[in-house]
C-alpha positions as semicolon CSV with decimal commas, in nm:
position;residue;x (nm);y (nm);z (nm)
1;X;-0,164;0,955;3,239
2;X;-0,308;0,712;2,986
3;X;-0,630;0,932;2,949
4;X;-0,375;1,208;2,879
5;X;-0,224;0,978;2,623
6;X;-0,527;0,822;2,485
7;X;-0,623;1,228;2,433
8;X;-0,339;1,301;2,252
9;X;-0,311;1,036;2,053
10;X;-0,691;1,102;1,877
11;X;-0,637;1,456;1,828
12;X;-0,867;1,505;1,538
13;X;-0,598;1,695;1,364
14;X;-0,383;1,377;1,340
15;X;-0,626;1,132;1,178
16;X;-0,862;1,355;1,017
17;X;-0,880;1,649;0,732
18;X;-0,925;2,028;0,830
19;X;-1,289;2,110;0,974
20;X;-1,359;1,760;1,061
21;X;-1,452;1,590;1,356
22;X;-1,514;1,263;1,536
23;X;-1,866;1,374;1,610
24;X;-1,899;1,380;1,242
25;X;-1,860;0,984;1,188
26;X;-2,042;0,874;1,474
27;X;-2,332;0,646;1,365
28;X;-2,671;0,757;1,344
29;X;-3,041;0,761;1,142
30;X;-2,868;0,422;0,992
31;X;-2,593;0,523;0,934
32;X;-2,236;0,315;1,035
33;X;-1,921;0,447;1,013
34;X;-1,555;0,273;1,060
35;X;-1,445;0,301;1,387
36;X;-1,082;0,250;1,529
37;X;-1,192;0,018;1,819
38;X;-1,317;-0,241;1,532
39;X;-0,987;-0,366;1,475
40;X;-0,977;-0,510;1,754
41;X;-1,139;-0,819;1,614
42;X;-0,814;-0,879;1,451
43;X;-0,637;-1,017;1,727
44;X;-0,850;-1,339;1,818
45;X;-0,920;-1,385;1,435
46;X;-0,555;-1,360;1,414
47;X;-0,525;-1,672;1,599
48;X;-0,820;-1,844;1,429
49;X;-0,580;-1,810;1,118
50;X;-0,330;-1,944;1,277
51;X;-0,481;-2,224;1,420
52;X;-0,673;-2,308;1,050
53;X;-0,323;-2,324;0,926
54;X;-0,177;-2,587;1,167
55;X;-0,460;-2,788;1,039
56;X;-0,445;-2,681;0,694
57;X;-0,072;-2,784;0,648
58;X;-0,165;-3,081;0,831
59;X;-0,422;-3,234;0,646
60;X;-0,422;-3,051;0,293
61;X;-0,113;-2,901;0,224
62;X;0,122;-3,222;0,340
63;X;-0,119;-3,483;0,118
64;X;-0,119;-3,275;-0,142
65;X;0,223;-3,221;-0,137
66;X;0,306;-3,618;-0,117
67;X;0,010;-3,652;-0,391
68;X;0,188;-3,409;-0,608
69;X;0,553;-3,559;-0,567
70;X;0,677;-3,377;-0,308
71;X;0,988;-3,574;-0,168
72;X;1,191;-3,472;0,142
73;X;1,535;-3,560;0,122
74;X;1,721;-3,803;0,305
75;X;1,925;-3,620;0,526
76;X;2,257;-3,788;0,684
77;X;2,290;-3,600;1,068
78;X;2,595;-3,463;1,149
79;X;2,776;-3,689;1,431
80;X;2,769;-3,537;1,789
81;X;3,071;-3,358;1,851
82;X;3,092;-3,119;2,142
83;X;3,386;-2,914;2,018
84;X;3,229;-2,822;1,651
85;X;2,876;-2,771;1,779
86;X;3,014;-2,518;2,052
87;X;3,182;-2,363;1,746
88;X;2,853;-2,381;1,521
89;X;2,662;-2,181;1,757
90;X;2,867;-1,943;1,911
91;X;3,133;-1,823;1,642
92;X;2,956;-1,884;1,307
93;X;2,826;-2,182;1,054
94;X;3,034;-2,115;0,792
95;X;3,437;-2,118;0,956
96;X;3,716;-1,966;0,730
97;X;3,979;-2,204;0,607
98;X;4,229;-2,125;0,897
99;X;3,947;-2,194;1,186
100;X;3,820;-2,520;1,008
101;X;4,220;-2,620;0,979
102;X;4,239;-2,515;1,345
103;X;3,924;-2,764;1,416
104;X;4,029;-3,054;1,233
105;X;4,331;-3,018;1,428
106;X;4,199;-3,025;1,770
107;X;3,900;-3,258;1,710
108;X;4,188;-3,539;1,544
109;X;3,993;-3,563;1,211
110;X;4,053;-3,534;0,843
111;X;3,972;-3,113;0,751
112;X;3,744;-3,318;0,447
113;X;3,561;-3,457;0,724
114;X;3,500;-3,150;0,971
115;X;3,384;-2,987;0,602
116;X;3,133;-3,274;0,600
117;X;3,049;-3,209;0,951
118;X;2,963;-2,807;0,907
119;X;2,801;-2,954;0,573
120;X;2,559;-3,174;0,773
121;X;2,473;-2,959;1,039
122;X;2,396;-2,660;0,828
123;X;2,151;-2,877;0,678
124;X;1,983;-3,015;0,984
125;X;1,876;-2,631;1,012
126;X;1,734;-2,616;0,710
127;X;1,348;-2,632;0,638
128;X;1,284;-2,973;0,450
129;X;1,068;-2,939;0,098
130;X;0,758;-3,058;0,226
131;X;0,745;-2,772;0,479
132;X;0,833;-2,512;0,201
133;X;0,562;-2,658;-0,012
134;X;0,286;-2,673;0,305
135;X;0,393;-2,310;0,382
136;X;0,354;-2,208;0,027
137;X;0,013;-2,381;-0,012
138;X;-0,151;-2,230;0,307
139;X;-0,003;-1,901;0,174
140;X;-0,155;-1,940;-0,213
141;X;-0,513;-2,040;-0,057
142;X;-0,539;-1,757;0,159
143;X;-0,405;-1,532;-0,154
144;X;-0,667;-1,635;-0,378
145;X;-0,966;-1,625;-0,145
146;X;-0,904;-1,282;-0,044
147;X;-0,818;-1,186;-0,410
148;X;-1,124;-1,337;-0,532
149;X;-1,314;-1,191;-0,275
150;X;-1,203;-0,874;-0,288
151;X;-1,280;-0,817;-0,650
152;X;-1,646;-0,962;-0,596
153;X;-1,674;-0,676;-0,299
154;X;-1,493;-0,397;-0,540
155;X;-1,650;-0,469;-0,872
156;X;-1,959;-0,264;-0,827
157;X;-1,806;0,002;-0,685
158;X;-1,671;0,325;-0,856
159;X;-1,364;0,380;-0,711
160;X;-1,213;0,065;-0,838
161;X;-1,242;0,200;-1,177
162;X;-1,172;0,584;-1,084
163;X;-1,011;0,619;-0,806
164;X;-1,021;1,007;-0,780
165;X;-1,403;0,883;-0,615
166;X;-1,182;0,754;-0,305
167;X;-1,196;1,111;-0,213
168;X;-1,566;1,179;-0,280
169;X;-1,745;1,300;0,044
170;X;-1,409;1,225;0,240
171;X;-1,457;1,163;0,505
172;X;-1,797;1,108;0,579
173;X;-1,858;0,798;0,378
174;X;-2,033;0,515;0,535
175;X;-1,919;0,154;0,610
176;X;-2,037;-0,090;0,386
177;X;-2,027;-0,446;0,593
178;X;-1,862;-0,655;0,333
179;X;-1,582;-0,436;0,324
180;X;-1,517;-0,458;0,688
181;X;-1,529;-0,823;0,695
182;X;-1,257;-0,836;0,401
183;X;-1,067;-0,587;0,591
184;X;-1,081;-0,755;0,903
185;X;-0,963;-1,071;0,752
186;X;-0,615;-0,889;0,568
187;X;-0,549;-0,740;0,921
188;X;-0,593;-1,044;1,079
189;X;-0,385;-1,231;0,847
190;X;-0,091;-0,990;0,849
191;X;-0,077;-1,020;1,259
192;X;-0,054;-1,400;1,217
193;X;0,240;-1,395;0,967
194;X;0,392;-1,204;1,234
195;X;0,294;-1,433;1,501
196;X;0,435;-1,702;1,335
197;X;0,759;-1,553;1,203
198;X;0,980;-1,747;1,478
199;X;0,809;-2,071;1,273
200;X;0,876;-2,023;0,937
201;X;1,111;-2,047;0,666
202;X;1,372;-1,761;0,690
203;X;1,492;-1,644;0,345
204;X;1,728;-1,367;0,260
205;X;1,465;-1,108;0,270
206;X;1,385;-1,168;0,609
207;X;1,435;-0,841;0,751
208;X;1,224;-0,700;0,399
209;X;0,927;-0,923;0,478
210;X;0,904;-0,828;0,840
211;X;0,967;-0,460;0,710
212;X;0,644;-0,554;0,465
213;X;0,409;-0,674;0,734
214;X;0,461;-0,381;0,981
215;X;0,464;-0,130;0,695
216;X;0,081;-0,298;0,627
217;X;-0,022;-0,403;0,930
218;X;0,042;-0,037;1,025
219;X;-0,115;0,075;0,709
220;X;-0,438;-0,134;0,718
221;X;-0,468;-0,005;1,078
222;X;-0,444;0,369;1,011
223;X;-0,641;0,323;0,692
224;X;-0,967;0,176;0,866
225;X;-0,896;0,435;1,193
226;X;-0,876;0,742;0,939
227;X;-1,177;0,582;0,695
228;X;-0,989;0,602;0,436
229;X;-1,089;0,197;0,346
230;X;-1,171;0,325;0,022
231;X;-0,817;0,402;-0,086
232;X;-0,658;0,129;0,153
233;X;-0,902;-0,157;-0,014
234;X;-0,733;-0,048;-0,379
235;X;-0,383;-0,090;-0,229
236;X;-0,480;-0,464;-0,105
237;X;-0,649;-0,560;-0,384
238;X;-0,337;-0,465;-0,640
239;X;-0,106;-0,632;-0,353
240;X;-0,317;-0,965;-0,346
241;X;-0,322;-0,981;-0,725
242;X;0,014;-1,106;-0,760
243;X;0,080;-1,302;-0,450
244;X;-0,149;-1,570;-0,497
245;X;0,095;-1,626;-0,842
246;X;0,399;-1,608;-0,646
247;X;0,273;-1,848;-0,417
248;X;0,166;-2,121;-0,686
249;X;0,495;-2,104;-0,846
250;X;0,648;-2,211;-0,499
251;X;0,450;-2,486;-0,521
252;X;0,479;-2,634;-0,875
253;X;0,876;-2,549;-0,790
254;X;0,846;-2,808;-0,532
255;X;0,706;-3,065;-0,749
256;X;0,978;-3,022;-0,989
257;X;0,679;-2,965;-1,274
258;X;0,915;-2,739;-1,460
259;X;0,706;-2,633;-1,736
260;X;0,427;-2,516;-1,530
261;X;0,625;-2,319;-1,281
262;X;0,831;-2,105;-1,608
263;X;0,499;-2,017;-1,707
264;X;0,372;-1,906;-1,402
265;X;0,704;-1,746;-1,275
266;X;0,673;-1,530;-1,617
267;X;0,329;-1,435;-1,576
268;X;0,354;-1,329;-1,181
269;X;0,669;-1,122;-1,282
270;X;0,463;-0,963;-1,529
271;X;0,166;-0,880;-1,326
272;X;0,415;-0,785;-1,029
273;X;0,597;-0,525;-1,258
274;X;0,237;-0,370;-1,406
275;X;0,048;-0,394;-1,060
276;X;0,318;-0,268;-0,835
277;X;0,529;-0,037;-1,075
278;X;0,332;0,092;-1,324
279;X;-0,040;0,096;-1,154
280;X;0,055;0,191;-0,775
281;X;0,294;0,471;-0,809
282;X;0,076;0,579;-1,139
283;X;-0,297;0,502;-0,978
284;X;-0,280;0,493;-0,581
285;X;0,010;0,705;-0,473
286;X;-0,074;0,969;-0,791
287;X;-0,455;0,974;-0,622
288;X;-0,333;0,997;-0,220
289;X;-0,067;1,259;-0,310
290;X;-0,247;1,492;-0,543
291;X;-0,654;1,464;-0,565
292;X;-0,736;1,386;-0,230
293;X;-0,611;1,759;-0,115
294;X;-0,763;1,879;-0,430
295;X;-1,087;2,013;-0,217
296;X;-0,878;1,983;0,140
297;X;-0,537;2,125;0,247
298;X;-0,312;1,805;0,379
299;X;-0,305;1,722;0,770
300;X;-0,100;1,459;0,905
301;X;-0,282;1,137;0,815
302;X;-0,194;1,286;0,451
303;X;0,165;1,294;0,522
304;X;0,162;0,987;0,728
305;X;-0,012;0,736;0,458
306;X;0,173;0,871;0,198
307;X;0,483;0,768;0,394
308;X;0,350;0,420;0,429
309;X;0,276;0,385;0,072
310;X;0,614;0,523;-0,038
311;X;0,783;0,255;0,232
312;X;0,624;0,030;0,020
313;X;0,728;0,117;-0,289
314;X;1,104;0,106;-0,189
315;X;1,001;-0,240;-0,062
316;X;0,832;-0,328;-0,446
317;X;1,162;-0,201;-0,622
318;X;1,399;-0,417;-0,451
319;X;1,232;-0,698;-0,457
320;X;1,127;-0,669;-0,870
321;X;1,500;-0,606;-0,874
322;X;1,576;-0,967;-0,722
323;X;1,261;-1,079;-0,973
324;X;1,473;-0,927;-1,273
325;X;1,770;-1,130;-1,181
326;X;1,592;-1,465;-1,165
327;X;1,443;-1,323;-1,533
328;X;1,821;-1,292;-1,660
329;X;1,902;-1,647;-1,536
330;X;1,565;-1,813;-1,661
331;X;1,587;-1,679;-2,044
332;X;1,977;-1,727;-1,997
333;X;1,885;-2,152;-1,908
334;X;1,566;-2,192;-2,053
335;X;1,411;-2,243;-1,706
336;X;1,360;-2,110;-1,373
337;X;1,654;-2,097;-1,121
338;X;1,606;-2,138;-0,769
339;X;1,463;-1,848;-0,572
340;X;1,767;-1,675;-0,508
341;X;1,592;-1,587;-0,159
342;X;1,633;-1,941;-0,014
343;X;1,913;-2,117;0,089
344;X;2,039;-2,422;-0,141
345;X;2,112;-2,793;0,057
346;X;2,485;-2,855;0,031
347;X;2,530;-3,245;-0,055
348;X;2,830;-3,457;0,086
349;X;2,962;-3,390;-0,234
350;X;3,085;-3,078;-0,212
351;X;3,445;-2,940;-0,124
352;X;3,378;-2,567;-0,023
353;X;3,703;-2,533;-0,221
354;X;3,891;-2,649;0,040
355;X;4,108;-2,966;0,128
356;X;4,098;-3,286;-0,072
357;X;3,999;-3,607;0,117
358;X;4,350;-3,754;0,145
359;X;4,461;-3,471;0,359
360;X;4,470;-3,570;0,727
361;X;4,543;-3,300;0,981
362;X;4,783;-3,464;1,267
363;X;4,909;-3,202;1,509
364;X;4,815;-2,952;1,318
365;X;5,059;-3,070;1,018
366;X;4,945;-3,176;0,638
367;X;5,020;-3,488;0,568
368;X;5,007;-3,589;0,162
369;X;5,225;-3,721;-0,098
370;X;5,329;-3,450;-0,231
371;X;5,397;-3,248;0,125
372;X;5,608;-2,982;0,225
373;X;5,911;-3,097;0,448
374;X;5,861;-3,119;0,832
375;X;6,058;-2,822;0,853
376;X;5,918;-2,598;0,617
377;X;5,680;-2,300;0,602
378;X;5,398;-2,488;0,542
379;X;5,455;-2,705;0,828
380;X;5,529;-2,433;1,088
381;X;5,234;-2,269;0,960
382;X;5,003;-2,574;1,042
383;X;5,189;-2,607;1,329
384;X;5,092;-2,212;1,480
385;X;4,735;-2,314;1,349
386;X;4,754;-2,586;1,595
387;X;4,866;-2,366;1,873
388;X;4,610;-2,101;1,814
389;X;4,800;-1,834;1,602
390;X;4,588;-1,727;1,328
391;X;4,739;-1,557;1,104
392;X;4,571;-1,175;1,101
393;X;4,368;-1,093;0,806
């Protein structure tokens, strides 16, 4: 059954143009080709990378973050308290005004104090600034080397100019060592973020990010598999130009060095919106949709990576679309907002827009100066809060 499978699933027809074959890209008189089983590397590198970030964070990122100004701040636990925690976890962390009424009420406290409580503990959760700025450090290193790397292995080569030459000779072009190692190391980076997605910092694009490292782990994979590393090293290169900017203006975010993170934030949006949607649907989809069947008809690695590549797209609008928002606030303040991705620390401070602190819930009743009479609706209302009727919505 699996040789069955492991048939099927190399069918020359799936990964490779018309009147091609594997016996075509087998090496010989000197000659090395890419070969699926290669990636394979990837998986023990992948947890070399993850390893070399533990001690990374450890002993560069968290120095240089305290170096730099980096602060956590002090964080005031919320107390024990079996009934709201139960709550917390099972039902939801944010309770509508009736359920938090309904909690005050059967925990005997103030509803300005259960607010505190939710306050606290939805805080405890979230990732202090020191890991945010170790995350973002590991993340702007990596970003850089492979950028800078990339265009030293690229520069010399003609398709990085012209990329109609990705399709020269396709598919019997040779594999030139460097590239594979650079490769090797974007696979193997990609598989770590996803090893260590439990770990990190969750933002509101969650489920886009883990979309994004599929969509290139996937792509990167099928890329090298098919040969086409010509076309796929383009697509990394444009991708890591950016990051490495988005990744520095985390940092100087951190460290509250204002001036330094506007001017970065405006020149990654800038280089985000020309790299990603002006050059990639212009250069790289333009060049894997139209020339490279110019001299071939299309098989299904043609419709396949062009499906990948348009994923990605989808995955470059929305996000330049959160990117123009945070543009709208900046030159509205004069300075960057907060990345409307993470999730802001509530202080004690705030009121949720609920009670005031002089309202104490006793039996489910309201008790303040200027209260309703025992026996009107707004005390038989607290009163069926107490009891368990919620009102229906």
């Amino acid at each position: 059954m699996l040789s069955s499978l492991n048939a099927w699933l190399w069918q020359e027809k799936l990964w490779l143009p018309p009147n091609c074959s594997w016996e075509q890209l087998e090496d010989r008189d000197g000659r090395v080709f890419a070969h699926p089983h290669h990636m394979l590397a990837a998986l023990p590198l992948a947890l070399v990378l993850v390893a070399l970030r533990i001690v990374f964070e450890r002993f560069v990122g968290l120095p240089l973050g305290r170096w730099l100004g980096v602060r956590d701040r002090v964080r005031k636990p919320a107390k024990p308290n079996a009934t709201l925690e139960r709550h917390f976890l099972e039902t939801g962390r944010r309770p509508q005004e009736s359920q938090m009424a309904l909690l005050a009420a059967q925990c005997g406290l103030t509803l300005r104090q259960t607010q505190r409580w939710f306050r606290r503990r939805r805080n405890q959760d979230r990732p202090c600034l020191s890991k945010k700025f170790c995350e973002a450090s590991w993340r702007f290193a990596f970003y850089l080397c492979t950028f800078v790397g990339g265009v030293s292995v690229l520069y010399n080569e003609s398709w990085l100019w012209t990329p109609v030459m990705c399709w020269e000779n396709y598919p019997n072009q040779t594999l030139q060592p460097k590239l594979y190692w650079w490769y090797l190391l974007e696979l193997s980076f990609y598989i770590s973020l996803v090893i260590t997605l439990p770990f990190d910092i969750k933002r509101k694009d969650f489920k886009e990010q883990v979309a994004h490292h599929v969509v290139t782990i996937t792509l990167i994979t099928f890329s090298y598999s098919a040969n086409l590393l010509r076309i796929g090293s383009l697509v990394l290169l444009l991708h890591d130009s950016a990051d490495y900017l988005l990744e520095a203006c985390k940092m100087f975010n951190y460290t509250r060095f204002t001036s330094v993170c506007d001017a970065l934030f405006l020149i990654f949006s800038f280089v985000f919106f020309f790299t990603r949607l002006i050059l990639y649907p212009t250069q790289i989809i333009y060049t894997t949709y139209y020339e490279s069947i110019m001299d071939r008809g299309p098989f299904f690695g043609y419709y396949f990576f062009n499906l990948l590549l348009m994923m990605l797209q989808v995955l470059h609008v929305y996000w330049f679309g959160l990117i123009l928002r945070m543009l709208i606030n900046f030159f509205r303040k004069g300075q960057m907002a907060k990345d409307i991705r993470s999730d802001v620390e509530e202080s004690d401070s705030s009121d949720d827009g609920l009670a005031p602190e002089g309202l104490q819930m006793k039996n489910g009743m309201t008790h303040e100066p200027w209260a309703a009479p025992a026996d009107g609706p707004r005390s038989r209302a607290a009163r069926r809060l107490a009891n368990g009727h919620v009102p229906g919505t």
